[in-house]
Coordinates of C-alpha atoms in Angstrom, one line a residue:
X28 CA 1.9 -5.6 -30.3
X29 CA -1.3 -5.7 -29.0
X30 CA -3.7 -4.4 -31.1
X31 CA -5.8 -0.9 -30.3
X32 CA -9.3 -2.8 -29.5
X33 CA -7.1 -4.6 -26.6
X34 CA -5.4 -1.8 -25.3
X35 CA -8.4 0.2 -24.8
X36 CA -10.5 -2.8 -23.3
X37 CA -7.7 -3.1 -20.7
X38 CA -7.7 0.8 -19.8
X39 CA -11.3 1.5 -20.3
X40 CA -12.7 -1.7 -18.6
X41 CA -10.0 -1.6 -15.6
X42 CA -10.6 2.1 -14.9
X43 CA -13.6 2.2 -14.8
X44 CA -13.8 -0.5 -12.5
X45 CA -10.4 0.5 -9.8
X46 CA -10.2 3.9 -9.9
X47 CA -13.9 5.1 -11.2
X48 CA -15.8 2.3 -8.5
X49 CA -13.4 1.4 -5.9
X50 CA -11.3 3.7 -5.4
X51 CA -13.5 6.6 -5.0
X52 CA -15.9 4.2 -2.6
X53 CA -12.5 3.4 -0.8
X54 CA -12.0 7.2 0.3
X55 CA -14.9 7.3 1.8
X56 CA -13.1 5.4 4.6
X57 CA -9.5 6.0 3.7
X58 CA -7.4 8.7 2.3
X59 CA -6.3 8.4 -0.7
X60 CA -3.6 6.5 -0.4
X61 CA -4.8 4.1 1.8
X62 CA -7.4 3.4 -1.0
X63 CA -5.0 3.4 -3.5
X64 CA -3.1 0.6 -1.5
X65 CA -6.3 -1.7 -1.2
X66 CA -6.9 -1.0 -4.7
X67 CA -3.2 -2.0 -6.1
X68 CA -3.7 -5.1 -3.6
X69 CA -6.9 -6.0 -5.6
X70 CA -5.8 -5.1 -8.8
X71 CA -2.1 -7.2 -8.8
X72 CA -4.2 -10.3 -7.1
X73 CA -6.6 -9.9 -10.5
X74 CA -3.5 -9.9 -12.8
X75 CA -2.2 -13.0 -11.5
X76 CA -4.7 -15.4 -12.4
X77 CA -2.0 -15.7 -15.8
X78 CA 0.4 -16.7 -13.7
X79 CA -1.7 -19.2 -11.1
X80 CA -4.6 -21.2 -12.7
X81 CA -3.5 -24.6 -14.1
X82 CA -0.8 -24.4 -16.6
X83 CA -0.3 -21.1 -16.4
X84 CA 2.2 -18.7 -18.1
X85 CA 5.4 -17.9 -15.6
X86 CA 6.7 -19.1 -12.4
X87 CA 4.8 -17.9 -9.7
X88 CA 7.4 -17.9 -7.2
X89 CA 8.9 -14.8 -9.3
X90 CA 6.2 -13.1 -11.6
X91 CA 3.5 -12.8 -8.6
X92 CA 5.7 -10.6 -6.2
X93 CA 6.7 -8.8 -9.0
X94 CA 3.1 -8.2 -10.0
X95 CA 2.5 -6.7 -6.3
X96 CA 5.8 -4.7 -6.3
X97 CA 4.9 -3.1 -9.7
X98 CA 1.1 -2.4 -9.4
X99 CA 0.6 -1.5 -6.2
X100 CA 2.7 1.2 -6.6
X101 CA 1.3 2.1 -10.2
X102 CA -2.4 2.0 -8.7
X103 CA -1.3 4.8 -6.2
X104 CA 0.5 7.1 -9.2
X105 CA -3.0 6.3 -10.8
X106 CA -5.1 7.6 -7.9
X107 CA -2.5 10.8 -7.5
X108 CA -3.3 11.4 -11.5
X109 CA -7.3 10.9 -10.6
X110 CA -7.0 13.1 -7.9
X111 CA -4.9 15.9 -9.2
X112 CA -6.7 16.0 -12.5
X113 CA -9.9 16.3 -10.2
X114 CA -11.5 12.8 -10.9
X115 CA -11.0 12.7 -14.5
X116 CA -10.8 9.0 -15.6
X117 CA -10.2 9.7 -18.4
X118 CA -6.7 11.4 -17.7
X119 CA -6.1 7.9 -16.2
X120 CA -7.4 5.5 -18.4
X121 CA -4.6 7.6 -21.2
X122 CA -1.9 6.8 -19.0
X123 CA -3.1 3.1 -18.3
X124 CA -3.1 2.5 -22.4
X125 CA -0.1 4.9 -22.7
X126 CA 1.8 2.0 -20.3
X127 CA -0.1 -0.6 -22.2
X128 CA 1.7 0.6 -25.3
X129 CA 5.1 1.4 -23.7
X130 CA 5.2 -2.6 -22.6
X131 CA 4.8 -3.8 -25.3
X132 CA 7.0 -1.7 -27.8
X133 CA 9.9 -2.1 -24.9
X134 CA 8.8 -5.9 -23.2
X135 CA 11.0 -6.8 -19.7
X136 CA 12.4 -9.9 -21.4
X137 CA 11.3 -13.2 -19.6
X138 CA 14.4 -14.6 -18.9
X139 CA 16.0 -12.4 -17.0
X140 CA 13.7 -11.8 -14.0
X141 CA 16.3 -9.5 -12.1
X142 CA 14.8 -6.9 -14.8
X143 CA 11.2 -7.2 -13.8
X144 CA 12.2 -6.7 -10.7
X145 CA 14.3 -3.8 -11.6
X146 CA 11.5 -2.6 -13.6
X147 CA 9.3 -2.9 -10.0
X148 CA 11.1 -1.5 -8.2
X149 CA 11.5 1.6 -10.2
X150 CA 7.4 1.6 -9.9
X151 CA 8.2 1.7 -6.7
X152 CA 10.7 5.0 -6.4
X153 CA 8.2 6.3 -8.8
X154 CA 5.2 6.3 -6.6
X155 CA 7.8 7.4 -3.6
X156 CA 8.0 10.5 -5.4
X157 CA 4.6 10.6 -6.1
X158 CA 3.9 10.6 -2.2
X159 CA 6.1 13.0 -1.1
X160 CA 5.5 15.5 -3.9
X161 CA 1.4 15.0 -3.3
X162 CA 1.6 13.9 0.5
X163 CA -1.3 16.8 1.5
X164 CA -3.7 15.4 -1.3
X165 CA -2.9 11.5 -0.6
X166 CA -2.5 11.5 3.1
X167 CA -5.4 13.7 3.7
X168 CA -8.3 12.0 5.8
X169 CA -11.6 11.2 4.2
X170 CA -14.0 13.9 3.8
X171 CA -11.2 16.3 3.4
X172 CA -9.9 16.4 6.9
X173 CA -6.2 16.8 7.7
X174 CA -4.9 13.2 8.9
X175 CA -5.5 12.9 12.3
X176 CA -7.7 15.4 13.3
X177 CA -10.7 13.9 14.1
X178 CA -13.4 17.3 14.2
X179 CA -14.3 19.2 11.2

């Protein structure tokens, strides 16, 4: 287990970079979700570098769409929790190192990679829910207007 130093490096230093940076400079141009998206894109392309530079952990033909499936889908539950607790990173950098913790007391184990994938796609349903549930605050069109409408 990792120890508490690393846990809150990952949630404190990742936050504050995804969803206290880019995400918020995102919306200027996107709703929410749309952010959220680019963000998770970004975000599952940084966590692969394990997985790609020379000699890397994993096979890459497996662990890096599973990466994609899994935290794209987790960066938009992240931006719904930003959003709905009114930009409060630190509502999201607890439940960043609360899923730090829950990964590593219950791993995926490596050699079965049908359960990572199960495990993504269950990211996947959960965000799903997350977007109909929230669809007026994550759909919305920057600078508050309804998506779609194009006056004020």
């Amino acid at each position: 287990m990792p120890g508490l130093g690393a846990i809150l490096a990952g949630s404190l230093g990742e936050e504050l970079g995804w969803r206290g940076l880019a995400q918020p400079a995102l919306e200027r141009r996107r709703s929410v979700f749309g952010a959220a998206v680019v963000v998770g894109v970004l975000w599952a392309t940084w966590h692969c570098w394990a997985v790609l530079a020379p000699g890397g952990t994993g096979d890459w033909r497996t662990d890096v769409p599973v990466t994609y499936l899994r935290l794209v889908p987790t960066a938009v539950i992240y931006a719904w929790i930003l959003t709905a607790s009114r930009g409060s990173l630190l509502a999201v950098m607890v439940a960043h190192a609360a899923h730090d913790v829950a990964v590593t007391a219950i791993p995926v184990p490596d050699d079965d990679p049908t359960l990572g994938v199960l495990v993504a796609v269950l990211y996947l349903l959960g965000a799903a829910v997350v977007c109909v549930a929230a669809r007026q605050q994550l759909f919305r069109a920057p600078g508050g207007r309804e998506p779609g409408r194009l006056g004020g």
